[in-house]
Short mmCIF file of C-alpha atoms in Angstrom, two decimals:
data_model
loop_
_atom_site.label_atom_id
_atom_site.label_comp_id
_atom_site.label_asym_id
_atom_site.label_seq_id
_atom_site.Cartn_x
_atom_site.Cartn_y
_atom_site.Cartn_z
CA MET R 112 119.35 76.66 128.62
CA MET R 113 119.39 76.53 124.84
CA PRO R 114 115.97 77.27 123.36
CA SER R 115 115.57 75.24 120.21
CA VAL R 116 113.27 75.54 117.22
CA THR R 117 110.20 73.36 117.03
CA GLY R 118 107.05 73.35 114.86
CA LYS R 119 106.61 73.94 111.14
CA THR R 120 106.64 77.62 110.31
CA ALA R 121 107.52 77.52 106.59
CA VAL R 122 104.59 78.20 104.25
CA SER R 123 104.13 76.78 100.73
CA VAL R 124 105.73 79.09 98.20
CA ARG R 125 102.50 79.15 96.18
CA LEU R 126 100.64 81.20 98.78
CA PRO R 127 102.92 84.27 98.96
CA LEU R 128 103.68 84.06 95.23
CA SER R 129 99.95 84.12 94.38
CA PHE R 130 99.49 87.37 96.28
CA ILE R 131 102.69 88.89 94.89
CA GLY R 132 101.76 87.95 91.30
CA ALA R 133 98.33 89.59 91.65
CA GLY R 134 100.01 92.59 93.28
CA VAL R 135 102.49 93.15 90.45
CA VAL R 136 99.67 92.90 87.86
CA SER R 137 97.75 95.52 89.87
CA LEU R 138 100.80 97.81 89.95
CA LEU R 139 101.01 97.65 86.17
CA LEU R 140 97.26 98.23 85.75
CA GLY R 141 97.32 101.17 88.18
CA GLN R 142 100.18 102.83 86.34
CA LEU R 143 98.49 102.27 82.97
CA VAL R 144 95.27 103.83 84.28
CA LEU R 145 97.28 106.87 85.44
CA LEU R 146 98.90 107.12 82.01
CA PHE R 147 95.56 107.00 80.18
CA HIS R 148 94.00 109.50 82.61
CA GLY R 149 96.85 112.00 82.40
CA ALA R 150 94.38 114.86 81.91
CA LEU R 151 92.79 114.14 85.29
CA VAL R 152 96.22 114.11 86.95
CA MET R 153 97.15 117.44 85.35
CA ASP R 154 93.82 118.95 86.48
CA MET R 155 94.40 117.53 89.98
CA ALA R 156 90.96 115.91 89.65
CA PHE R 157 91.73 113.13 92.11
CA ARG R 158 88.13 112.61 93.15
CA SER R 159 87.11 111.17 89.83
CA PRO R 160 86.31 107.58 88.75
CA GLY R 161 89.59 107.14 86.82
CA MET R 162 91.68 108.28 89.77
CA TRP R 163 89.70 106.17 92.24
CA MET R 164 90.37 103.16 90.02
CA ALA R 165 94.12 103.92 89.80
CA ALA R 166 94.36 104.58 93.55
CA HIS R 167 92.65 101.30 94.46
CA PHE R 168 94.76 99.29 91.99
CA LEU R 169 97.91 100.82 93.48
CA VAL R 170 97.03 100.90 97.17
CA LEU R 171 94.84 97.81 97.55
CA GLY R 172 95.91 95.71 94.56
CA TRP R 173 99.64 96.40 94.69
CA GLY R 174 100.41 97.55 98.22
CA MET R 175 97.93 95.50 100.24
CA LEU R 176 98.05 92.23 98.28
CA VAL R 177 101.86 92.17 98.21
CA ALA R 178 101.98 93.06 101.91
CA MET R 179 99.58 90.19 102.66
CA GLY R 180 101.62 87.72 100.58
CA THR R 181 104.92 88.65 102.18
CA MET R 182 103.31 88.55 105.62
CA TYR R 183 102.15 84.95 105.02
CA GLN R 184 105.82 84.16 104.41
CA LEU R 185 107.50 86.39 106.99
CA VAL R 186 105.16 86.46 109.99
CA PRO R 187 105.27 82.71 110.84
CA VAL R 188 109.08 82.47 110.46
CA THR R 189 109.86 85.81 112.08
CA PHE R 190 107.62 85.15 115.07
CA GLN R 191 108.37 81.38 115.00
CA THR R 192 104.68 80.55 115.21
CA PRO R 193 102.85 78.46 112.57
CA LEU R 194 99.88 79.76 110.56
CA TYR R 195 96.42 78.70 111.67
CA SER R 196 95.52 77.36 108.21
CA GLU R 197 97.34 77.59 104.89
CA ARG R 198 94.17 76.45 103.09
CA LEU R 199 92.31 79.39 104.59
CA GLY R 200 95.11 81.57 103.22
CA PHE R 201 94.34 80.41 99.68
CA ILE R 202 90.60 81.01 100.21
CA GLN R 203 91.43 84.46 101.53
CA PHE R 204 93.61 85.10 98.49
CA GLY R 205 90.74 84.24 96.11
CA ILE R 206 88.17 86.38 97.92
CA THR R 207 90.45 89.39 98.46
CA THR R 208 91.95 89.44 94.97
CA ALA R 209 88.55 89.11 93.31
CA GLY R 210 87.22 91.87 95.57
CA VAL R 211 90.12 94.25 94.96
CA MET R 212 90.04 93.83 91.16
CA LEU R 213 86.25 94.20 91.06
CA LEU R 214 86.36 97.21 93.37
CA ALA R 215 88.99 99.04 91.33
CA LEU R 216 87.18 98.31 88.06
CA SER R 217 83.75 99.15 89.46
CA LEU R 218 84.97 102.50 90.81
CA GLY R 219 86.12 103.31 87.29
CA PHE R 220 83.31 101.86 85.21
CA TYR R 221 80.39 100.44 87.25
CA PRO R 222 80.02 102.38 90.53
CA SER R 223 76.82 100.44 91.30
CA LEU R 224 78.92 97.29 91.88
CA ALA R 225 81.33 98.98 94.30
CA ARG R 226 79.37 97.99 97.39
CA GLU R 227 79.42 94.26 96.57
CA ALA R 228 83.08 94.41 95.61
CA GLY R 229 83.85 96.30 98.82
CA GLY R 230 82.06 93.55 100.75
CA LEU R 231 84.40 90.95 99.21
CA VAL R 232 87.46 93.06 100.14
CA LEU R 233 86.12 93.39 103.67
CA ALA R 234 85.49 89.64 103.99
CA GLY R 235 88.94 88.79 102.62
CA THR R 236 90.70 91.30 104.84
CA LEU R 237 88.87 90.07 107.94
CA LEU R 238 90.01 86.52 107.16
CA PHE R 239 93.57 87.81 106.81
CA LEU R 240 93.34 89.69 110.10
CA PHE R 241 92.02 86.53 111.75
CA GLN R 242 95.01 84.48 110.53
CA MET R 243 97.60 87.10 111.47
CA GLY R 244 95.87 87.90 114.75
CA LEU R 245 96.08 84.23 115.75
CA VAL R 246 99.80 84.02 114.92
CA LEU R 247 100.51 87.12 116.99
CA TRP R 248 98.30 85.88 119.81
CA ARG R 249 100.11 82.52 119.94
CA GLN R 250 103.58 84.05 119.73
CA LYS R 251 105.54 83.13 122.85
CA GLU R 252 108.02 85.98 123.04
CA ARG R 253 106.74 89.35 121.82
CA ASP R 254 109.12 92.12 120.81
CA MET R 255 109.07 95.54 119.15
CA ILE R 256 108.50 93.99 115.71
CA SER R 257 105.32 92.31 117.06
CA LEU R 258 104.16 95.70 118.33
CA PHE R 259 104.74 97.44 114.99
CA VAL R 260 103.03 94.62 113.06
CA SER R 261 100.05 94.40 115.47
CA SER R 262 99.54 98.16 115.26
CA ALA R 263 99.74 98.00 111.46
CA LEU R 264 97.04 95.30 111.42
CA ILE R 265 94.78 97.35 113.72
CA SER R 266 95.29 100.32 111.37
CA LEU R 267 94.34 98.11 108.40
CA LEU R 268 91.08 97.21 110.11
CA ALA R 269 90.40 100.86 110.97
CA THR R 270 91.22 101.92 107.37
CA LEU R 271 88.76 99.40 106.04
CA LEU R 272 86.02 100.41 108.46
CA ALA R 273 86.53 104.10 107.65
CA GLY R 274 86.29 103.33 103.91
CA LEU R 275 83.20 101.21 104.42
CA ILE R 276 81.41 103.81 106.57
CA LEU R 277 82.31 106.48 104.01
CA ALA R 278 80.89 104.43 101.14
CA VAL R 279 77.69 103.55 103.04
CA SER R 280 77.28 107.11 104.26
CA ILE R 281 77.66 108.63 100.80
CA SER R 282 75.04 106.21 99.48
CA GLY R 283 72.57 107.51 102.10
CA ALA R 284 72.14 104.12 103.78
CA MET R 285 73.98 105.29 106.90
CA LYS R 286 71.19 107.69 107.88
CA ILE R 287 68.63 104.88 107.66
CA PHE R 288 70.91 102.60 109.71
CA LEU R 289 71.64 105.20 112.41
CA ASP R 290 67.95 106.10 112.70
CA ALA R 291 67.08 102.41 113.04
CA ILE R 292 69.47 101.90 115.99
CA GLY R 293 68.42 105.17 117.64
CA ALA R 294 71.72 106.93 116.89
CA GLY R 295 70.37 109.41 114.35
CA PHE R 296 71.99 112.27 116.28
CA LEU R 297 75.38 111.14 114.82
CA TYR R 298 74.17 112.17 111.38
CA PRO R 299 75.41 113.89 109.24
CA ILE R 300 78.82 112.22 109.33
CA ASN R 301 81.78 114.43 108.45
CA HIS R 302 82.76 112.91 105.10
CA GLU R 303 85.90 115.03 104.75
CA ALA R 304 87.19 113.89 108.14
CA LEU R 305 86.28 110.29 107.36
CA PHE R 306 88.08 110.41 104.02
CA ALA R 307 91.19 112.01 105.57
CA SER R 308 91.18 109.36 108.35
CA HIS R 309 90.82 106.59 105.72
CA VAL R 310 93.90 107.87 103.83
CA LEU R 311 95.93 108.58 106.99
CA LEU R 312 95.23 105.22 108.63
CA GLY R 313 96.01 103.37 105.41
CA LEU R 314 99.25 105.12 104.48
CA VAL R 315 100.67 106.10 107.85
CA GLY R 316 99.14 103.41 110.07
CA TRP R 317 99.01 100.28 107.93
CA PHE R 318 101.80 100.63 105.37
CA THR R 319 104.35 102.68 107.31
CA LEU R 320 104.14 100.81 110.62
CA LEU R 321 104.34 97.52 108.71
CA ILE R 322 107.37 98.57 106.65
CA MET R 323 109.07 99.97 109.76
CA GLY R 324 108.42 96.77 111.72
CA PHE R 325 109.72 94.44 109.03
CA SER R 326 112.66 96.76 108.31
CA TYR R 327 113.77 96.11 111.88
CA LYS R 328 113.82 92.41 110.97
CA MET R 329 115.14 92.58 107.42
CA VAL R 330 117.79 95.31 107.65
CA PRO R 331 119.95 93.48 110.23
CA MET R 332 119.30 90.18 108.44
CA PHE R 333 120.27 91.36 104.94
CA ALA R 334 123.20 93.49 106.17
CA LEU R 335 124.29 90.95 108.82
CA SER R 336 124.34 93.61 111.53
CA HIS R 337 125.01 92.68 115.13
CA GLY R 338 125.64 94.47 118.39
CA PHE R 339 123.22 97.40 117.90
CA SER R 340 120.66 98.72 120.38
CA MET R 341 116.92 98.39 119.72
CA MET R 342 116.14 101.07 122.32
CA PRO R 343 115.49 103.84 119.73
CA SER R 344 112.72 101.68 118.20
CA TYR R 345 110.59 102.29 121.34
CA TRP R 346 110.88 106.03 120.72
CA VAL R 347 110.18 105.57 117.01
CA TYR R 348 107.01 103.64 117.83
CA GLY R 349 105.85 106.11 120.48
CA LEU R 350 106.49 109.21 118.41
CA TYR R 351 105.04 107.81 115.19
CA THR R 352 101.87 106.28 116.61
CA GLY R 353 101.52 109.38 118.80
CA GLY R 354 101.71 111.47 115.62
CA LEU R 355 99.09 109.30 113.94
CA LEU R 356 96.64 109.57 116.83
CA THR R 357 97.24 113.31 117.28
CA THR R 358 96.66 113.96 113.59
CA LEU R 359 93.44 111.91 113.70
CA ALA R 360 92.28 113.92 116.71
CA GLY R 361 93.09 117.16 114.88
CA ILE R 362 91.16 116.05 111.80
CA TRP R 363 88.00 115.21 113.79
CA MET R 364 88.27 118.33 115.97
CA ASP R 365 88.95 120.36 112.80
CA THR R 366 91.83 122.09 114.58
CA ALA R 367 94.79 122.98 112.37
CA GLY R 368 97.12 123.44 115.36
CA ILE R 369 96.61 119.85 116.53
CA ILE R 370 97.10 118.52 113.00
CA ARG R 371 100.39 120.46 112.81
CA ILE R 372 101.57 118.92 116.09
CA GLY R 373 100.60 115.47 114.74
CA PHE R 374 102.56 116.02 111.52
CA VAL R 375 105.63 117.22 113.44
CA LEU R 376 105.44 114.10 115.64
CA LEU R 377 105.21 111.90 112.53
CA LEU R 378 108.25 113.63 111.02
CA THR R 379 110.19 113.29 114.28
CA GLY R 380 109.33 109.59 114.58
CA PHE R 381 110.27 108.93 110.97
CA SER R 382 113.53 110.90 111.32
CA LEU R 383 114.49 108.82 114.34
CA PHE R 384 113.59 105.64 112.41
CA ALA R 385 115.88 106.68 109.52
CA PHE R 386 118.65 107.56 111.97
CA HIS R 387 118.24 104.25 113.82
CA ILE R 388 118.41 102.25 110.58
CA SER R 389 121.62 104.11 109.66
CA ARG R 390 123.08 103.13 113.07
CA ILE R 391 122.11 99.48 112.47
CA LEU R 392 123.80 99.60 109.04
CA ARG R 393 127.00 100.92 110.61
CA LYS R 394 127.21 97.66 112.57
CA ARG R 395 126.96 95.50 109.46
CA MET R 396 129.34 92.71 108.47
CA LYS R 397 128.19 92.63 104.86
CA LYS R 398 129.90 95.58 103.23
CA GLN R 399 128.35 95.45 99.76
CA LEU R 400 124.55 95.58 99.90
CA ASP R 401 122.33 94.05 97.21
CA PRO R 402 120.57 96.39 94.73
CA GLY R 403 117.02 95.55 95.84
CA PHE R 404 117.87 96.06 99.49
CA SER R 405 119.70 99.31 98.67
CA PHE R 406 116.60 100.54 96.83
CA ALA R 407 114.46 99.77 99.90
CA LEU R 408 116.95 101.80 101.97
CA LEU R 409 116.77 104.63 99.44
CA ALA R 410 112.99 104.58 99.99
CA ILE R 411 113.58 105.43 103.66
CA GLY R 412 115.45 108.59 102.60
CA GLY R 413 112.65 109.38 100.16
CA GLY R 414 110.04 108.70 102.84
CA TRP R 415 111.78 111.17 105.15
CA LEU R 416 111.68 113.87 102.44
CA ILE R 417 107.95 113.19 101.90
CA HIS R 418 107.27 113.53 105.65
CA LEU R 419 109.27 116.78 105.67
CA ALA R 420 107.27 118.07 102.69
CA GLY R 421 104.03 117.26 104.54
CA VAL R 422 105.10 119.37 107.53
CA MET R 423 106.32 122.23 105.35
CA ILE R 424 103.02 122.43 103.50
CA LEU R 425 101.17 122.67 106.82
CA LEU R 426 103.51 125.24 108.33
CA LEU R 427 103.87 127.49 105.30
CA PRO R 428 101.03 129.84 104.33
CA VAL R 429 100.42 128.38 100.89
CA SER R 430 97.14 128.76 99.07
CA TRP R 431 97.43 125.52 97.09
CA LYS R 432 97.50 123.12 100.04
CA SER R 433 95.00 120.68 98.57
CA ASP R 434 96.99 120.23 95.33
CA ALA R 435 100.26 120.10 97.23
CA PHE R 436 98.90 117.37 99.50
CA ALA R 437 97.88 115.37 96.42
CA VAL R 438 101.51 115.46 95.23
CA VAL R 439 102.71 114.47 98.73
CA VAL R 440 100.25 111.53 98.82
CA TYR R 441 101.46 110.42 95.36
CA GLY R 442 105.06 110.66 96.61
CA PHE R 443 104.15 108.74 99.76
CA VAL R 444 102.56 105.91 97.75
CA MET R 445 105.29 105.73 95.11
CA ILE R 446 108.55 106.75 96.77
CA TRP R 447 108.03 105.43 100.29
CA VAL R 448 105.57 102.54 99.97
CA THR R 449 106.19 101.32 96.40
CA PHE R 450 109.99 101.69 96.34
CA SER R 451 110.20 99.90 99.72
CA ILE R 452 108.05 97.02 98.50
CA MET R 453 109.80 96.76 95.12
CA GLY R 454 113.21 96.77 96.78
CA TYR R 455 112.36 94.13 99.35
CA LEU R 456 110.54 91.98 96.74
CA PHE R 457 113.74 91.92 94.71
CA LYS R 458 115.26 90.05 97.67
CA ILE R 459 112.18 88.07 98.74
CA ILE R 460 111.23 86.54 95.35
CA PRO R 461 114.68 84.96 94.76
CA PHE R 462 114.59 83.66 98.32
CA LEU R 463 111.11 82.15 97.90
CA TRP R 464 111.98 80.51 94.61
CA TRP R 465 115.36 79.31 95.85
CA THR R 466 113.66 77.68 98.84
CA HIS R 467 111.14 76.00 96.52
CA ARG R 468 113.67 74.83 93.92
CA PHE R 469 116.95 74.27 95.73
CA SER R 470 116.41 73.87 99.47
CA LYS R 471 116.49 70.06 99.17
CA GLN R 472 119.80 70.25 97.29
CA VAL R 473 121.72 72.24 99.91
CA GLY R 474 125.18 70.77 100.32
CA GLN R 475 125.27 69.50 96.72
CA ASP R 476 127.24 70.99 93.84
CA GLY R 477 125.63 73.52 91.48
CA VAL R 478 123.24 75.10 93.97
CA PRO R 479 123.14 78.84 93.20
CA THR R 480 123.40 81.55 95.85
CA LEU R 481 120.53 84.04 96.15
CA LYS R 482 122.58 86.67 94.29
CA GLU R 483 122.80 84.32 91.31
CA MET R 484 119.01 83.95 91.17
CA VAL R 485 118.32 87.47 89.93
CA ASP R 486 119.70 89.80 87.25
CA GLU R 487 121.07 92.46 89.60
CA ARG R 488 122.65 94.62 86.89
CA SER R 489 119.28 95.05 85.12
CA GLY R 490 117.69 95.59 88.52
CA ILE R 491 119.93 98.61 89.18
CA GLN R 492 118.95 100.08 85.78
CA VAL R 493 115.23 99.58 86.47
CA PHE R 494 115.43 101.13 89.94
CA LEU R 495 117.35 104.17 88.66
CA LEU R 496 114.95 104.68 85.75
CA LEU R 497 111.93 104.34 88.02
CA ALA R 498 113.30 106.80 90.59
CA VAL R 499 114.00 109.42 87.91
CA ALA R 500 110.60 108.83 86.25
CA VAL R 501 108.63 109.18 89.50
CA ILE R 502 110.43 112.44 90.35
CA GLY R 503 109.57 113.58 86.82
CA VAL R 504 105.90 112.75 87.37
CA MET R 505 105.89 114.75 90.61
CA ILE R 506 107.50 117.76 88.91
CA SER R 507 104.95 117.54 86.07
CA MET R 508 102.11 117.49 88.65
CA VAL R 509 103.45 120.58 90.41
CA GLU R 510 104.13 122.50 87.21
CA GLY R 511 101.23 121.11 85.18
CA TRP R 512 103.53 120.07 82.33
CA TRP R 513 101.52 117.65 80.24
CA PHE R 514 104.37 116.54 77.97
CA LEU R 515 106.70 115.79 80.88
CA PHE R 516 103.94 113.80 82.58
CA MET R 517 103.27 111.64 79.52
CA VAL R 518 107.00 110.93 79.04
CA THR R 519 107.81 110.20 82.69
CA GLN R 520 104.61 108.25 83.39
CA GLY R 521 105.36 106.23 80.25
CA LEU R 522 108.80 105.50 81.72
CA VAL R 523 107.17 104.41 85.00
CA VAL R 524 105.04 101.91 83.05
CA LEU R 525 108.12 100.64 81.16
CA SER R 526 110.09 100.31 84.41
CA VAL R 527 107.29 98.30 86.01
CA LEU R 528 107.08 96.05 82.93
CA ARG R 529 110.83 95.41 83.02
CA TYR R 530 110.71 94.85 86.79
CA SER R 531 107.95 92.25 86.32
CA GLN R 532 110.05 90.59 83.60
CA LEU R 533 113.04 90.37 85.98
CA LEU R 534 110.88 88.77 88.66
CA ILE R 535 109.50 86.27 86.14
CA GLY R 536 113.13 85.57 85.18
CA VAL R 537 113.78 84.42 88.74
CA LEU R 538 110.93 81.91 88.48
CA ARG R 539 112.59 80.37 85.41
CA LYS R 540 115.74 79.41 87.34
CA MET Y 113 140.29 60.46 108.17
CA GLU Y 114 138.32 60.15 111.40
CA LEU Y 115 134.54 60.20 111.17
CA LYS Y 116 134.27 63.58 112.92
CA ASP Y 117 136.64 65.11 110.38
CA GLN Y 118 134.57 63.61 107.57
CA VAL Y 119 131.43 65.15 109.11
CA MET Y 120 133.10 68.57 109.39
CA SER Y 121 134.24 68.27 105.81
CA ALA Y 122 130.66 67.48 104.72
CA LEU Y 123 129.36 70.46 106.70
CA LYS Y 124 131.70 72.74 104.77
CA ARG Y 125 129.70 71.91 101.66
CA VAL Y 126 126.59 73.51 103.18
CA ILE Y 127 126.61 77.10 101.96
CA ASP Y 128 124.38 79.86 103.36
CA PRO Y 129 122.74 80.98 100.09
CA GLU Y 130 122.36 84.57 101.29
CA LEU Y 131 125.98 85.05 102.37
CA GLY Y 132 127.76 82.55 100.12
CA VAL Y 133 129.84 81.22 103.06
CA ASN Y 134 129.70 77.68 104.47
CA VAL Y 135 128.11 77.03 107.86
CA VAL Y 136 131.40 76.01 109.51
CA ASP Y 137 133.30 79.16 108.52
CA LEU Y 138 130.26 81.24 109.49
CA GLY Y 139 130.57 79.78 113.00
CA LEU Y 140 127.03 78.37 112.96
CA ILE Y 141 128.07 74.91 114.20
CA TYR Y 142 128.28 74.93 117.99
CA GLN Y 143 128.90 71.25 118.69
CA VAL Y 144 129.39 68.00 116.79
CA ASN Y 145 129.27 64.69 118.65
CA VAL Y 146 129.98 61.37 116.97
CA ASP Y 147 129.63 57.96 118.66
CA GLU Y 148 131.19 54.68 117.65
CA ASP Y 149 127.91 53.43 116.09
CA GLY Y 150 127.90 56.25 113.53
CA ASN Y 151 125.28 58.38 115.29
CA VAL Y 152 125.94 62.10 114.86
CA SER Y 153 124.37 64.91 116.87
CA ILE Y 154 124.86 68.51 115.82
CA ARG Y 155 123.98 71.63 117.76
CA MET Y 156 123.88 74.68 115.53
CA THR Y 157 122.41 78.15 115.16
CA LEU Y 158 121.72 80.71 112.43
CA THR Y 159 122.90 84.29 112.08
CA THR Y 160 119.53 85.68 113.15
CA PRO Y 161 116.59 84.19 115.11
CA GLY Y 162 113.59 83.60 112.89
CA CYS Y 163 115.78 83.42 109.78
CA PRO Y 164 113.52 82.38 106.86
CA LEU Y 165 116.18 79.92 105.74
CA HIS Y 166 116.24 77.86 108.91
CA ASP Y 167 114.40 74.84 107.47
CA SER Y 168 116.56 74.81 104.34
CA ILE Y 169 119.87 75.10 106.14
CA SER Y 170 119.12 72.61 108.91
CA ASN Y 171 117.84 70.10 106.31
CA GLY Y 172 120.94 70.77 104.22
CA VAL Y 173 123.13 70.02 107.22
CA ARG Y 174 121.26 66.77 107.85
CA GLN Y 175 121.55 65.63 104.21
CA ALA Y 176 125.21 66.58 103.91
CA VAL Y 177 126.15 64.64 107.02
CA MET Y 178 124.03 61.65 105.97
CA SER Y 179 126.01 61.53 102.73
CA VAL Y 180 129.07 60.42 104.74
CA PRO Y 181 129.08 56.58 104.27
CA GLU Y 182 129.82 55.66 107.89
CA VAL Y 183 127.10 57.88 109.34
CA LYS Y 184 123.98 55.95 110.38
CA ASN Y 185 121.88 58.65 111.98
CA VAL Y 186 121.94 62.46 112.31
CA ASP Y 187 120.23 64.61 114.90
CA VAL Y 188 120.29 68.36 114.24
CA GLU Y 189 119.30 70.70 117.04
CA LEU Y 190 118.83 74.35 116.06
CA VAL Y 191 119.32 76.69 119.03
CA TRP Y 192 119.17 80.47 119.53
CA GLU Y 193 121.19 80.63 122.73
CA PRO Y 194 123.96 81.44 122.94
CA ALA Y 195 123.19 83.85 120.09
CA TRP Y 196 125.48 83.90 117.09
CA THR Y 197 127.96 86.77 116.93
CA PRO Y 198 130.41 87.72 114.16
CA GLU Y 199 133.29 86.73 116.47
CA ARG Y 200 132.33 83.10 115.90
CA MET Y 201 133.34 83.27 112.23
CA THR Y 202 136.64 81.77 111.15
CA GLU Y 203 139.30 83.88 109.47
CA GLU Y 204 138.27 82.34 106.13
CA GLY Y 205 134.63 83.21 106.79
CA ARG Y 206 135.50 86.83 107.55
CA ARG Y 207 137.64 87.07 104.47
CA ARG Y 208 134.88 85.74 102.22
CA LEU Y 209 132.20 87.89 103.81
CA GLY Y 210 134.35 91.01 103.56
CA GLY Y 211 134.42 90.54 99.82
CA ILE Y 212 130.63 90.33 99.54
#
């Protein structure tokens, strides 16, 4: 028996590139907002309009839109199952991008519009979940990657619902709604627990499970690794999702001991993930790894340090836990999520554009390799500068050094600008 | 040169853009059958199932073989079993990949 490939799984390059373009613009906007609101960062005033705007540009605009775009490309080919509708993908792009931009801006300038903008984000995300849910449902042979991706999508839905309930509840409409359906006894809703769940489900559930799942696809593919066991991935999944659920339970039961157990489980799961990836890399045929891919691997090391820091803050009797957690969340978003995405994008964009421009010329002279599509030397410089700058920002947050923050955050903005320029350079090939 | 040799020679022009090595030296070509009417059937694989490049490479194989004047028709079948392993690479493929 030789199973062969049938059915069209490749998606038009325009769809993922539209999401990625909007995502990179959002990354730049988010970093600029942080730069101009440096005083709020130094005061650790994260629950302020400027910080809400920056957070939503970075997490929804950058992280979520890019994740959606790359999923439109990767999910059908990885799972060898076609999309339900590419046209619906473009409609979803329009609705979600408009919603995310409006939401971020409204949180900063026009809070009264946040509900409508949030509705657009919700509608767009539901359409996305519908498309991805159908692909996963139709997939013939499910594996661990399907499990990670499905769980990430469920977490995305839960993140969105938690955010929506929080927004409605704060506005006072939730009490009216609960009274109307005879569930008034549920009021008042614990806003702190809801907010913590929203952040946890988004960062740990959606982004981390998604990056872990696709790392299991992309690491062996980019390193050409063969002959490794996938058995540890079952333990990674069990420990990490177990950690997520335990932490959620601890948050809602307001029991520090359970939260600590949850954090330790998350750290253990992530440690095993990092170890497993290192074992996969040992089995690689490709000795010299590309800069973008190496940066994504560096993000795993950084992600492990961030998880360790989270546990240490909980276990140590420190009086500044709230501020320390803010630094950990910043590190989680930048070092783990952003570095991973930036690193993988540095591989994915040349691939997308190569497929669009050169796939019909395979076998002819003058067709470049993927390495020749991107300025790798400049890429290394950008990644190094960004890594140093982000560490500088974190030190300035801990120490409250205004000057260091302005310099290093300025360097973050410059790095992102140069990174965008390098990606645009690929599209000129 | 026999037609099968011409086909193999054409296949060596199809380079995996990620690895920079041609599909023959990578050991991706499992079987090449050529009949006397110029019909060619190729059974091949890729280094990983669900590789995003599968459309590009299989189309590249088809076009390269069709460029051989005596070839009338090409049928490319992409299979995942038996799975590709590094042992299928030629010495030249290993040498080129080791330098990457």
